[in-house]
């Protein structure tokens, strides 16, 4: 009996230190603010500097040891299916097609049903972000907190110019689109397997599951240091292209992180 308990404890400790090797990507939704780009493709297939958003994500995940990615999609799923089927590098992918819109929380739960190991933790990504930060550090932080879920947080950059004004009312200067001392959900998560059953079958997890976990002290945030960019509008595509090009250079390789 004691020997069996020791083996169980050893297995649990080994698993708790093992790398996270699976992920889900939410690629559904019509992304109307990205039209005309999304007239013929889902948002994860919108190109930034000549590459689909999902290709940046898969490359980043593969670089951190992720071996299998489940992609949840509904709108124009065949475009994504053909693209993923033609890939020859990166992690293995499984495409799950929603029969009806499930909302982000429902899509997460649906995507998790396709994971190879439902008893192991997994990363989750929104399909409209490009980011580079060290997932190993993210994982270490998550495990150290002992929560059920950890959100990556990006520092908020306002789209407005800030006017610097003194006590006398004299304007001292202007700062265009500065970073503000606030943090937003970056659309990258690390989930313990127990969260899946807490996600709604339909609806949004940010108005249901996350507030409940926060109230219980089981939800944590990790402030990322690295590049992060949401791609939600046509303007974002142009700006993201300029930023990615500046970071990757002419060779087109992803920066470290």
Short mmCIF file of C-alpha atoms in Angstrom, two decimals, residues 138-241:
data_model
loop_
_atom_site.label_atom_id
_atom_site.label_comp_id
_atom_site.label_asym_id
_atom_site.label_seq_id
_atom_site.Cartn_x
_atom_site.Cartn_y
_atom_site.Cartn_z
CA UNK A 138 4.58 31.73 -17.75
CA UNK A 139 4.22 28.06 -16.84
CA UNK A 140 6.56 28.34 -13.84
CA UNK A 141 4.59 31.31 -12.51
CA UNK A 142 1.28 29.49 -12.99
CA UNK A 143 2.44 26.42 -11.10
CA UNK A 144 3.89 28.52 -8.32
CA UNK A 145 0.53 30.20 -7.72
CA UNK A 146 -1.37 26.93 -7.52
CA UNK A 147 -4.48 28.31 -9.22
CA UNK A 148 -6.82 26.78 -11.73
CA UNK A 149 -6.12 29.35 -14.45
CA UNK A 150 -3.59 32.07 -15.23
CA UNK A 151 -4.18 34.91 -17.67
CA UNK A 152 -1.35 36.59 -19.55
CA UNK A 153 -1.69 40.35 -19.10
CA UNK A 154 -0.45 42.99 -21.54
CA UNK A 155 0.16 46.57 -20.55
CA UNK A 156 -2.51 48.80 -22.06
CA UNK A 157 -1.42 51.20 -24.78
CA UNK A 158 -3.96 53.93 -25.46
CA UNK A 159 -4.80 54.86 -29.04
CA UNK A 160 -5.04 58.51 -28.02
CA UNK A 161 -2.33 61.09 -27.65
CA UNK A 162 -1.72 62.26 -24.08
CA UNK A 163 -1.40 65.94 -23.26
CA UNK A 164 1.11 66.71 -20.50
CA UNK A 165 -0.16 69.69 -18.55
CA UNK A 166 1.26 71.34 -15.44
CA UNK A 167 -0.51 72.65 -12.34
CA UNK A 168 -0.76 76.11 -13.86
CA UNK A 169 -2.49 74.78 -16.96
CA UNK A 170 0.54 75.27 -19.18
CA UNK A 171 0.96 72.45 -21.70
CA UNK A 172 4.43 70.94 -21.44
CA UNK A 173 4.23 68.42 -24.26
CA UNK A 174 2.47 65.57 -26.01
CA UNK A 175 2.96 61.80 -25.93
CA UNK A 176 1.43 59.75 -28.72
CA UNK A 177 -0.17 56.41 -27.75
CA UNK A 178 1.76 55.80 -24.50
CA UNK A 179 1.62 52.71 -22.32
CA UNK A 180 -0.66 53.30 -19.34
CA UNK A 181 -0.31 51.80 -15.83
CA UNK A 182 -3.12 49.33 -16.49
CA UNK A 183 -3.13 45.71 -17.65
CA UNK A 184 -5.52 43.98 -20.05
CA UNK A 185 -6.33 40.37 -20.85
CA UNK A 186 -3.82 39.39 -23.53
CA UNK A 187 -5.89 36.46 -24.80
CA UNK A 188 -3.35 33.83 -23.72
CA UNK A 189 -4.22 31.47 -20.88
CA UNK A 190 -2.80 28.49 -19.04
CA UNK A 191 -5.51 26.18 -17.74
CA UNK A 192 -5.50 23.24 -15.41
CA UNK A 193 -7.71 20.44 -16.76
CA UNK A 194 -10.28 21.00 -14.02
CA UNK A 195 -11.36 24.30 -15.56
CA UNK A 196 -12.90 22.70 -18.64
CA UNK A 197 -16.05 21.51 -16.87
CA UNK A 198 -16.49 24.99 -15.37
CA UNK A 199 -16.59 26.70 -18.77
CA UNK A 200 -20.06 27.46 -20.17
CA UNK A 201 -21.43 25.27 -22.95
CA UNK A 202 -22.47 28.53 -24.62
CA UNK A 203 -21.59 32.08 -23.71
CA UNK A 204 -18.62 34.05 -22.45
CA UNK A 205 -16.22 32.76 -19.81
CA UNK A 206 -15.13 36.28 -18.85
CA UNK A 207 -18.59 37.06 -17.46
CA UNK A 208 -19.15 33.70 -15.78
CA UNK A 209 -16.24 31.34 -15.12
CA UNK A 210 -13.51 33.92 -14.56
CA UNK A 211 -15.38 36.08 -12.00
CA UNK A 212 -16.29 32.93 -10.05
CA UNK A 213 -12.67 31.73 -10.03
CA UNK A 214 -11.44 35.18 -9.00
CA UNK A 215 -13.88 35.23 -6.07
CA UNK A 216 -12.51 31.85 -4.97
CA UNK A 217 -8.88 32.98 -5.26
CA UNK A 218 -8.11 30.50 -8.03
CA UNK A 219 -7.47 32.94 -10.90
CA UNK A 220 -4.11 34.68 -11.41
CA UNK A 221 -2.55 37.16 -13.81
CA UNK A 222 0.94 37.11 -15.31
CA UNK A 223 2.34 40.42 -16.59
CA UNK A 224 4.15 39.63 -19.81
CA UNK A 225 7.39 41.20 -20.97
CA UNK A 226 7.56 40.91 -24.70
CA UNK A 227 5.71 41.78 -27.87
CA UNK A 228 1.92 41.63 -27.88
CA UNK A 229 -0.49 42.88 -30.47
CA UNK A 230 -4.22 42.42 -30.90
CA UNK A 231 -5.51 42.42 -34.49
CA UNK A 232 -9.16 43.47 -34.29
CA UNK A 233 -9.56 46.09 -37.02
CA UNK A 234 -8.30 46.97 -40.48
CA UNK A 235 -6.11 49.65 -38.90
CA UNK A 236 -4.61 47.02 -36.60
CA UNK A 237 -3.52 44.93 -39.61
CA UNK A 238 -1.44 47.80 -40.99
CA UNK A 239 0.07 48.71 -37.62
CA UNK A 240 0.78 45.08 -36.71
CA UNK A 241 2.50 44.56 -40.06
#
